[in-house]
mmCIF file of C-alpha atoms and ligand atoms in Angstrom:
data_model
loop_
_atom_site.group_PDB
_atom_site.id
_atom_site.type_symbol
_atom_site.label_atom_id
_atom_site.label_comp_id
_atom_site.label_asym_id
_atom_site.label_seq_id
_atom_site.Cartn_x
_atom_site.Cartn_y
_atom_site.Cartn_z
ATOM 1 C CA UNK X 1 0.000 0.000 0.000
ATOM 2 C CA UNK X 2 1.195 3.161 -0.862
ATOM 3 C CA UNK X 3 -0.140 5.990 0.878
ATOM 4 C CA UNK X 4 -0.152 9.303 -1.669
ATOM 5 C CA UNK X 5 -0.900 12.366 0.008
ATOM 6 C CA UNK X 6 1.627 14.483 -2.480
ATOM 7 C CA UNK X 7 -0.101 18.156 -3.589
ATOM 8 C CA UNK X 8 -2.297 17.710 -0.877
ATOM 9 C CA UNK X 9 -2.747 21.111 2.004
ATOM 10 C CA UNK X 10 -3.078 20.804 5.724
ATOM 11 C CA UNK X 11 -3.321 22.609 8.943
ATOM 12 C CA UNK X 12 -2.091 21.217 11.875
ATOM 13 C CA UNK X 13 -3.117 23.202 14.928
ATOM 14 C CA UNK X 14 -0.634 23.188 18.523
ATOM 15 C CA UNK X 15 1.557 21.549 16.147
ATOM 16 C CA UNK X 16 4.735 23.709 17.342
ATOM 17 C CA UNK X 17 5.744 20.376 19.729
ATOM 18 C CA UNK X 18 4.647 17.099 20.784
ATOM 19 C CA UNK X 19 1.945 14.735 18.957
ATOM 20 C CA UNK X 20 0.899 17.371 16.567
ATOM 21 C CA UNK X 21 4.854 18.664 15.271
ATOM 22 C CA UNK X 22 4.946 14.880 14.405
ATOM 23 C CA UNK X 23 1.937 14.359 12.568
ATOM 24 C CA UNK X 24 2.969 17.997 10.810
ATOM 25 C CA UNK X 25 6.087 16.612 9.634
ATOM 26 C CA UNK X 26 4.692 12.966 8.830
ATOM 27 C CA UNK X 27 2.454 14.978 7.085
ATOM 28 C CA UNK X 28 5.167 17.163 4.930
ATOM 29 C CA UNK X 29 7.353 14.388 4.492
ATOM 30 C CA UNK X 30 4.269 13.159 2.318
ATOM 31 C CA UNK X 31 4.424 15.435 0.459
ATOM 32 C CA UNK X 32 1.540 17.524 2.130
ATOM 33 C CA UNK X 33 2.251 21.184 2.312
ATOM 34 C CA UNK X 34 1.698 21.345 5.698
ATOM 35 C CA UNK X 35 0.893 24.865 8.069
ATOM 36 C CA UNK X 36 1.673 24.095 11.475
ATOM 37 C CA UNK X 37 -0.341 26.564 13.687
ATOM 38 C CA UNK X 38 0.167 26.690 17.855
ATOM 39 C CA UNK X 39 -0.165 29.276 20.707
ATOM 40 C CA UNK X 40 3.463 29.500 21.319
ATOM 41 C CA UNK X 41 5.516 31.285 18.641
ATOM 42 C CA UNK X 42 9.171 29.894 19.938
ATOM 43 C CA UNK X 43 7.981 26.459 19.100
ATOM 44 C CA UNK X 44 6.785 27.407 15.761
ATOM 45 C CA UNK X 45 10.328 28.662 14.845
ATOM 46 C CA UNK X 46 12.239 25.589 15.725
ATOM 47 C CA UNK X 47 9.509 23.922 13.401
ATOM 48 C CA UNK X 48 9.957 26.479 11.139
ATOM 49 C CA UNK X 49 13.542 25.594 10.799
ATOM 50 C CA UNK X 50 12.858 21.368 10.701
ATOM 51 C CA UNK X 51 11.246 22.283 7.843
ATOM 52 C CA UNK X 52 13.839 23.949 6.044
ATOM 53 C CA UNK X 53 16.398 21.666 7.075
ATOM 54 C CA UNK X 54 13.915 18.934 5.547
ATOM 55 C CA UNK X 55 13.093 20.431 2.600
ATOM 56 C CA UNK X 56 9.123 19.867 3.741
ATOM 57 C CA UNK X 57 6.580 22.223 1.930
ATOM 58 C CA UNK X 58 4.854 24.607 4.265
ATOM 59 C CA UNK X 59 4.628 27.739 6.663
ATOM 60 C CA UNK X 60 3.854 28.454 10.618
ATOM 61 C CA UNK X 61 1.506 30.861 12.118
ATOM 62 C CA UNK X 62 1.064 32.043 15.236
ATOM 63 C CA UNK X 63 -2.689 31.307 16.130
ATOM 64 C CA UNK X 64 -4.797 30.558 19.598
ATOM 65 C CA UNK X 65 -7.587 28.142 18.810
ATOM 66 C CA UNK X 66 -10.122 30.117 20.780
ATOM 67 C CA UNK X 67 -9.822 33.212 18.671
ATOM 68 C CA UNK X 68 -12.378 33.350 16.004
ATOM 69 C CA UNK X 69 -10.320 36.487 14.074
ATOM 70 C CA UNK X 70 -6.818 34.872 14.485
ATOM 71 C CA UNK X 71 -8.251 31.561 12.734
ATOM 72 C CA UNK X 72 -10.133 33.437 10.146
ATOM 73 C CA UNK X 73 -6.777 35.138 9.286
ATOM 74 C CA UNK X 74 -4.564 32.138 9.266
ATOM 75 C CA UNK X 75 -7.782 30.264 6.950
ATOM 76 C CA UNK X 76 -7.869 33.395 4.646
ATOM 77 C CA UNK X 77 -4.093 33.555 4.156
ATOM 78 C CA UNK X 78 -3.472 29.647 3.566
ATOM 79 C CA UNK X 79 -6.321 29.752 0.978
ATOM 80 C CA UNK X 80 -4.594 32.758 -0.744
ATOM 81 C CA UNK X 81 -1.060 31.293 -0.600
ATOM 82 C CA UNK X 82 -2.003 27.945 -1.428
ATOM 83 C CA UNK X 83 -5.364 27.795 -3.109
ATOM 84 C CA UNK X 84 -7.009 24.589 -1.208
ATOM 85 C CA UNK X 85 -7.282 22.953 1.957
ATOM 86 C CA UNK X 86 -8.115 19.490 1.663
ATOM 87 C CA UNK X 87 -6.773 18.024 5.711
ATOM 88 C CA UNK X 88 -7.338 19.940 9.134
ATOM 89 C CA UNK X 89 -6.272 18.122 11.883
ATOM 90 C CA UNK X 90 -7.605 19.928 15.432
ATOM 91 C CA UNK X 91 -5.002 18.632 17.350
ATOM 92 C CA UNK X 92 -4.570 21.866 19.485
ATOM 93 C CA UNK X 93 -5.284 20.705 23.360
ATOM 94 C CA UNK X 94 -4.430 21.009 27.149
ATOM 95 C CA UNK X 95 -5.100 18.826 29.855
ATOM 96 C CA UNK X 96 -5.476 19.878 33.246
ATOM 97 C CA UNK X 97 -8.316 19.234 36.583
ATOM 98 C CA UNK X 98 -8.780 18.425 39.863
ATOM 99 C CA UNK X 99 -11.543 16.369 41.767
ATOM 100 C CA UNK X 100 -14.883 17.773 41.218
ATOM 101 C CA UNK X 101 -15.643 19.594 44.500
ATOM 102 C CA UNK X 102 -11.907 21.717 44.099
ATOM 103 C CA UNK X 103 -11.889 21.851 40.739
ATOM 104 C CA UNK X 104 -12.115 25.526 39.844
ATOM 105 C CA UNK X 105 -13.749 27.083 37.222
ATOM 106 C CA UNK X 106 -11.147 28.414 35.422
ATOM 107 C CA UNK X 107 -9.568 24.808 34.666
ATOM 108 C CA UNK X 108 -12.971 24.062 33.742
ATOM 109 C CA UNK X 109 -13.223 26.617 31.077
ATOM 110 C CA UNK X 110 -9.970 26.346 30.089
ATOM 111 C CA UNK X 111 -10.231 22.351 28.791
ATOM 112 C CA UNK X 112 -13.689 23.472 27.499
ATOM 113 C CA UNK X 113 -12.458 26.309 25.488
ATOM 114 C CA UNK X 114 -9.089 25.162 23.892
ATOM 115 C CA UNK X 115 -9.946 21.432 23.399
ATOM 116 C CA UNK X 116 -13.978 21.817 22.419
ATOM 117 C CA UNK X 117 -15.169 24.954 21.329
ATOM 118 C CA UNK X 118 -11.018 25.394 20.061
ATOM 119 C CA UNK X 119 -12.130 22.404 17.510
ATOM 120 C CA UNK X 120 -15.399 24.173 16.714
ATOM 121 C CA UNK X 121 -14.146 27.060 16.090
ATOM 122 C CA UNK X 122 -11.877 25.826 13.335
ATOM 123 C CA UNK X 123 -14.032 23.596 12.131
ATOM 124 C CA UNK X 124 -16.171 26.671 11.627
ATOM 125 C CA UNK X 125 -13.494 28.308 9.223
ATOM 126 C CA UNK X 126 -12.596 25.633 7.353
ATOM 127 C CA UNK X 127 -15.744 23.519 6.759
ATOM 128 C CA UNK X 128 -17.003 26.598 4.070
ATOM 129 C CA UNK X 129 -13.941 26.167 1.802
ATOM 130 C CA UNK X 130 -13.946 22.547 1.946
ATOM 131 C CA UNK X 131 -17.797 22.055 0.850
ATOM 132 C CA UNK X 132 -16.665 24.563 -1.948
ATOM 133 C CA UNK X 133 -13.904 21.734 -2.880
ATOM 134 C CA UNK X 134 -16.471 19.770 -2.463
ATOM 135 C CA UNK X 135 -13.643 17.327 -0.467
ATOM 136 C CA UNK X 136 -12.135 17.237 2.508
ATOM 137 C CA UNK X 137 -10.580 15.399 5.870
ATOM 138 C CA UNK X 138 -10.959 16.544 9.372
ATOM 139 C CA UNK X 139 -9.836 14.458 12.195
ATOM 140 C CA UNK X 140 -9.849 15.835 15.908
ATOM 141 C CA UNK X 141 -8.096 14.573 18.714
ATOM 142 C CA UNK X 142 -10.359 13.268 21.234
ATOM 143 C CA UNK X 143 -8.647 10.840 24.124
ATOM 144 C CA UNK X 144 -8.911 7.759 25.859
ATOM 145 C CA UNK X 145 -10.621 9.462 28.816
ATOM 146 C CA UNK X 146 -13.320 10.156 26.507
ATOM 147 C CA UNK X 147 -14.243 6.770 26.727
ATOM 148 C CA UNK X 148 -13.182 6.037 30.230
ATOM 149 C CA UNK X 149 -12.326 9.250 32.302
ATOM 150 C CA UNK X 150 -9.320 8.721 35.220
ATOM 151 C CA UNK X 151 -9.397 10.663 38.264
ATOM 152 C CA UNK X 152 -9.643 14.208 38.477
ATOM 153 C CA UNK X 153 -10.446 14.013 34.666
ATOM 154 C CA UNK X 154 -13.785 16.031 35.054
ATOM 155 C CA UNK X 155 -12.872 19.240 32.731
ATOM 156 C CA UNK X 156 -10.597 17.314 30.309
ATOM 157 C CA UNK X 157 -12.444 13.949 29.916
ATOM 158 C CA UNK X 158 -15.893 15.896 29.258
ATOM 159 C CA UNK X 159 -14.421 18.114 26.478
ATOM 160 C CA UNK X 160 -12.764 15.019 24.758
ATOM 161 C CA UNK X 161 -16.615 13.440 25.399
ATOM 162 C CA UNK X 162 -17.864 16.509 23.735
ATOM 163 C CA UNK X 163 -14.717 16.112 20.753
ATOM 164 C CA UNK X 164 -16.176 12.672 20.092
ATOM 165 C CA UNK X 165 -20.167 13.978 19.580
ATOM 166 C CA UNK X 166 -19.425 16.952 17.836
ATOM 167 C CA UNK X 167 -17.393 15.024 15.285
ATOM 168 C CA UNK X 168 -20.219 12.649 14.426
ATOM 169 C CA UNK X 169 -22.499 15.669 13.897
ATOM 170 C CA UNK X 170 -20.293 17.932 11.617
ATOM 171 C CA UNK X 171 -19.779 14.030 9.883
ATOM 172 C CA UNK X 172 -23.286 14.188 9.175
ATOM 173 C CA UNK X 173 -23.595 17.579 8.217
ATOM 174 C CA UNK X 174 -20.885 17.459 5.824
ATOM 175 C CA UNK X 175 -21.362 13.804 4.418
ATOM 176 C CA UNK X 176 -22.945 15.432 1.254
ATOM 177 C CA UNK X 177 -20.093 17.294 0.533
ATOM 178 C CA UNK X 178 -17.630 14.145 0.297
ATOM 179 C CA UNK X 179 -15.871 15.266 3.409
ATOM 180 C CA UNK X 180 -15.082 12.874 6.312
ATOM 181 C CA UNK X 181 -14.617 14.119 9.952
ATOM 182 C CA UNK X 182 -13.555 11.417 12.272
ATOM 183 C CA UNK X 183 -11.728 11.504 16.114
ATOM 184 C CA UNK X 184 -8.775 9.461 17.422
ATOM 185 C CA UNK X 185 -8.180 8.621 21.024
ATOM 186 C CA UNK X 186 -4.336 8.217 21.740
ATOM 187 C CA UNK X 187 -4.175 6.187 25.382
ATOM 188 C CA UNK X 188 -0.508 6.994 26.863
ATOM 189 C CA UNK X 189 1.816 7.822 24.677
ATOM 190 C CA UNK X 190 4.420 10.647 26.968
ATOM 191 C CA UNK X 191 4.842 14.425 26.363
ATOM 192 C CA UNK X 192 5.564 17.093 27.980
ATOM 193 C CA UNK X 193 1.566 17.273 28.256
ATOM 194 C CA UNK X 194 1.784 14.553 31.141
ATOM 195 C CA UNK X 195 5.788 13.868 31.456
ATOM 196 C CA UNK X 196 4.885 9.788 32.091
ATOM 197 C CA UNK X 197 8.357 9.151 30.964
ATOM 198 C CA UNK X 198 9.500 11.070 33.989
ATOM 199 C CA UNK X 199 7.178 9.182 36.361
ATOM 200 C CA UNK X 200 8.926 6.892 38.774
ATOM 201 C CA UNK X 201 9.013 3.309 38.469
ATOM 202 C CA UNK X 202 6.703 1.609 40.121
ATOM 203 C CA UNK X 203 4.516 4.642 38.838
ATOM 204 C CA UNK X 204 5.082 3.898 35.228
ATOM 205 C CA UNK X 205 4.455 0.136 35.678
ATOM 206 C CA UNK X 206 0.973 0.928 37.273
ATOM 207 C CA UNK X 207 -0.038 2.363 34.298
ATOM 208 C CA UNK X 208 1.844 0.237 31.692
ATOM 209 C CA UNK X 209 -0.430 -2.405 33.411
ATOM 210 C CA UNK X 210 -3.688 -1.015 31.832
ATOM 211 C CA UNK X 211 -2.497 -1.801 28.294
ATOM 212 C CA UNK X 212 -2.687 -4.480 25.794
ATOM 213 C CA UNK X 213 0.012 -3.728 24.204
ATOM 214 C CA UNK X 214 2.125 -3.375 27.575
ATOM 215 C CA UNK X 215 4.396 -0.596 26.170
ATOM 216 C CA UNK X 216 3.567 3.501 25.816
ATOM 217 C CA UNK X 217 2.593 4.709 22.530
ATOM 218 C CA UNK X 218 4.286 6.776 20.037
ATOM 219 C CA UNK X 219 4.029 9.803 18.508
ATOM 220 C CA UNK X 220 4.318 8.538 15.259
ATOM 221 C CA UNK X 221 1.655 5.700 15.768
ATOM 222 C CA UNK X 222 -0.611 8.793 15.946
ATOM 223 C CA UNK X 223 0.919 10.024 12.474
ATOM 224 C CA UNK X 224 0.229 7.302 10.869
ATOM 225 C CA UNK X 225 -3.529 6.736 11.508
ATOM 226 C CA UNK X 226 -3.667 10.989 10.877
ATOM 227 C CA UNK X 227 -1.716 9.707 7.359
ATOM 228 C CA UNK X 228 -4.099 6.695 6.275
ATOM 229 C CA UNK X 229 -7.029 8.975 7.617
ATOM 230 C CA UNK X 230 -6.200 11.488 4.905
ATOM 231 C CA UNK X 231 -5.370 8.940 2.128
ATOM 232 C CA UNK X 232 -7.949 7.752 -0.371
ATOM 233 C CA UNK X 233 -7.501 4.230 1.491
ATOM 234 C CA UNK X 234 -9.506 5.788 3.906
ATOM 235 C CA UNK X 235 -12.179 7.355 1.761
ATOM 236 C CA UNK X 236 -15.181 5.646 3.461
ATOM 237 C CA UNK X 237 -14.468 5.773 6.816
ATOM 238 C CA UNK X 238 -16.425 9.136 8.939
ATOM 239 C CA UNK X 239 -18.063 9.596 11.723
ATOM 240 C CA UNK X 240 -16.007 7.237 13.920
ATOM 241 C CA UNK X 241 -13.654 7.506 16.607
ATOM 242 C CA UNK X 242 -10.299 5.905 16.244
ATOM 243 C CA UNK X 243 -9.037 3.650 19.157
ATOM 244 C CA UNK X 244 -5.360 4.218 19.406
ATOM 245 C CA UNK X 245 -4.562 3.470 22.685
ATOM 246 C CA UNK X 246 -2.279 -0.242 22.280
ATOM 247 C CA UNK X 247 -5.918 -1.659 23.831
ATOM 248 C CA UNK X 248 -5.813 0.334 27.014
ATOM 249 C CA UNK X 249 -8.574 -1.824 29.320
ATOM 250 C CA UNK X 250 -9.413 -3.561 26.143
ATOM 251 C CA UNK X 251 -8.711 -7.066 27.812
ATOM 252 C CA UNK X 252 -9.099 -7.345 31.358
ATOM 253 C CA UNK X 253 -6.409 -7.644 33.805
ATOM 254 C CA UNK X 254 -3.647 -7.019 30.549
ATOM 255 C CA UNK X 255 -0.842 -8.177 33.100
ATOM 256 C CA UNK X 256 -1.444 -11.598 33.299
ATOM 257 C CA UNK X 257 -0.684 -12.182 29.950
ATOM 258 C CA UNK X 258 2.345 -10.617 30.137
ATOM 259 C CA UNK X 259 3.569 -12.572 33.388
ATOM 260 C CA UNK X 260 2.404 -16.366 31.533
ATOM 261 C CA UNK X 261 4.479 -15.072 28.361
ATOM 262 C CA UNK X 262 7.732 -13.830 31.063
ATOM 263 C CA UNK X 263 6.913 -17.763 32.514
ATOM 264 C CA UNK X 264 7.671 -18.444 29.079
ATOM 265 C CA UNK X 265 10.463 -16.316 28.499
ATOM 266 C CA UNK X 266 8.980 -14.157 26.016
ATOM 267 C CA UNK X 267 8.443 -10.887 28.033
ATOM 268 C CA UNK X 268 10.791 -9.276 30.610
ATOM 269 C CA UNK X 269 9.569 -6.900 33.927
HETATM 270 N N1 LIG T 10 -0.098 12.533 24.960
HETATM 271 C C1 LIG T 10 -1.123 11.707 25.160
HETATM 272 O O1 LIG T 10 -0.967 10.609 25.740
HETATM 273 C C2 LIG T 10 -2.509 12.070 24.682
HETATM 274 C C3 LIG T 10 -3.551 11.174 24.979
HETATM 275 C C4 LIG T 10 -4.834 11.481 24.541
HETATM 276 C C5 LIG T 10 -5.064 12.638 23.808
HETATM 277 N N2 LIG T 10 -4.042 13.489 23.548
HETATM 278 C C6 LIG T 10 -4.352 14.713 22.792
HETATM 279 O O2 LIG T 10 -3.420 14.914 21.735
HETATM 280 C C7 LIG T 10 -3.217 16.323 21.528
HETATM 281 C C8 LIG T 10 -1.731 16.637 21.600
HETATM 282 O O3 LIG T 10 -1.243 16.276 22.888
HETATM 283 P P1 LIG T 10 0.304 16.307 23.296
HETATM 284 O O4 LIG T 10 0.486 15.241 24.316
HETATM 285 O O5 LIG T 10 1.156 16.354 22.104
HETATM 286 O O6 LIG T 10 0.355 17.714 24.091
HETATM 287 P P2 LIG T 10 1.424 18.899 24.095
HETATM 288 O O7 LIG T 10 1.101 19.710 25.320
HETATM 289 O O8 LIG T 10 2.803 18.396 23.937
HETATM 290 O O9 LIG T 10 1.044 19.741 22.788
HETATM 291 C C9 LIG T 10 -0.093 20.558 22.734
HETATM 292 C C10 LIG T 10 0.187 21.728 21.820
HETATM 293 O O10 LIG T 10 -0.996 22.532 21.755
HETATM 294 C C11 LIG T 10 -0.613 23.899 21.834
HETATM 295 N N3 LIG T 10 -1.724 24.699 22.357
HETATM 296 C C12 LIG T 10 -2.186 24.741 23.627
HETATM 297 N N4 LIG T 10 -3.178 25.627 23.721
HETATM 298 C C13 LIG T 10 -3.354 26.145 22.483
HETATM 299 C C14 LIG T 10 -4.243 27.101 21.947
HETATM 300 N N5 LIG T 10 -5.138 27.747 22.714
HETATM 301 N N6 LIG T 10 -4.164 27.390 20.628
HETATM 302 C C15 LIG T 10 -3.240 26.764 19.844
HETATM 303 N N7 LIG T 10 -2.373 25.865 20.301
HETATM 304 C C16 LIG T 10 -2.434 25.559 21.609
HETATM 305 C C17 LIG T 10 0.591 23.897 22.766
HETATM 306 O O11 LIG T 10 1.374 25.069 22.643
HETATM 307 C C18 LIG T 10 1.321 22.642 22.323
HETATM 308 O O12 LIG T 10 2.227 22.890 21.285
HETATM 309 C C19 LIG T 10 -4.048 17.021 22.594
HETATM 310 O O13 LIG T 10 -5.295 17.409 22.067
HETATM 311 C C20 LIG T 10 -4.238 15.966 23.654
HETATM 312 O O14 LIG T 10 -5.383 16.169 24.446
HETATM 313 C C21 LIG T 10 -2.772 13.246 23.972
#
């Protein structure tokens, strides 16, 4: 299979590090011409400067999801400069809460604003130009805790919940206009989001236990499935959300699996 995404445009948003400066550059190295938007302008330039290095096709902007004008702007000018945009990927987010009864409102808006109505909001821009094209591919990043929330999860699992509805709406809404909008919901994979390669041990193995696949996920899985998502391999798949989480709680009890295959010699603690 070989995945052709060459002459293709995206936007990336909070792209400047982490999960979405890999899928950018997955994304570039495609052949996509790729505009990596985040908050944080410092990131962008090191991007920026990957990108030249690379040779990868593409520009940076400066843009906070939950301004309306700033995304207008940044929509306007890629449609200008390059004429289409056929992939969005909302992968802008924050993470951040506290149990319920301390959990202050500003958290609470916070997780709402940047990771929901953040998605919206682009959405909003970009949905006009792609029913225009009469094509297009949106994918969002929703979460794990959108299926099952952790602990102190309130703020951040309900706006992934709300990432995951909203998707299969706009899908319907913009079925006719042969454009697919789907979610994906990475389990564990470590940034400097939730630093779980800096956790301690015993810490690390706790949660290493809750997976199928008994190892953390990469950045790069998540490129991949953003990659096949935009191809034409995936030109019949919308409304859905994406499992990537190496089976997080998909079996029950992943350990014991892993202990019969170290019995067997297959697997090491
Ligand atoms: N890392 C994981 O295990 C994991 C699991 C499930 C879901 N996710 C989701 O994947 C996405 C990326 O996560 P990550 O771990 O790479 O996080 P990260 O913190 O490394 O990256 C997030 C990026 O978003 C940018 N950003 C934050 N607020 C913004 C705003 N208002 N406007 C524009 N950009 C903004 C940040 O500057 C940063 O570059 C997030 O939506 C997150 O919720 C991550």
């Amino acid at each position: 299979m070989h995945i052709d995404l060459s002459g293709k445009v995206a936007i990336v948003t909070g792209a400047g590090r982490g999960i979405g400066r890999v899928i950018a550059t997955a994304l570039a190295k495609e052949g996509v011409t790729t505009v990596v938007t985040d908050i944080n302008e410092s990131y962008l330039e090191d991007v920026q400067k990957e990108f030249d290095r690379s040779g990868c096709k593409g520009s940076t902007y400066q843009c906070d999801v939950r301004n309306y004008a700033q995304i207008q702007e940044v929509v306007q000018h890629v449609v200008d400069t390059y004429g289409h945009i056929d992939i969005l990927v909302n992968n802008a987010g924050v993470a951040g809460g506290a149990p319920v009864d301390i959990l202050s409102e500003e958290v609470w808006d916070l997780n709402l604003d940047i990771n929901l109505k953040g998605t919206f909001l682009m959405c909003k821009a970009v949905a006009p130009i792609m029913k225009q094209q009469r094509s297009g591919r949106i994918m969002n990043a929703a979460s794990f805790a959108a299926i099952v929330p952790s602990y102190g999860s309130a703020a951040y699992a309900s706006s992934k919940a709300g990432v995951e509805q909203f998707t299969r709406v706009l899908a319907g809404e913009l079925g006719p206009w042969n454009i697919t909008v789907n979610c994906y919901a990475p389990g564990m994979i470590p940034t400097d989001m939730n630093h779980f390669a800096e956790l301690g041990e015993p810490q690390q193995q706790r949660l290493l236990d809750t997976l199928t696949l008994r190892r953390w996920g990469e950045k790069a899985d998540v490129a991949n499935l953003i990659c096949f998502l935009a191809s034409d391999y995936a030109g019949y798949i919308t409304g859905t959300m994406m499992d990537i989480s190496g089976g997080k709680l998909a079996t029950q009890i992943p350990r014991i699996a892993y202990e019969k295959a170290a019995a067997e010699g297959a697997y090491e603690f």
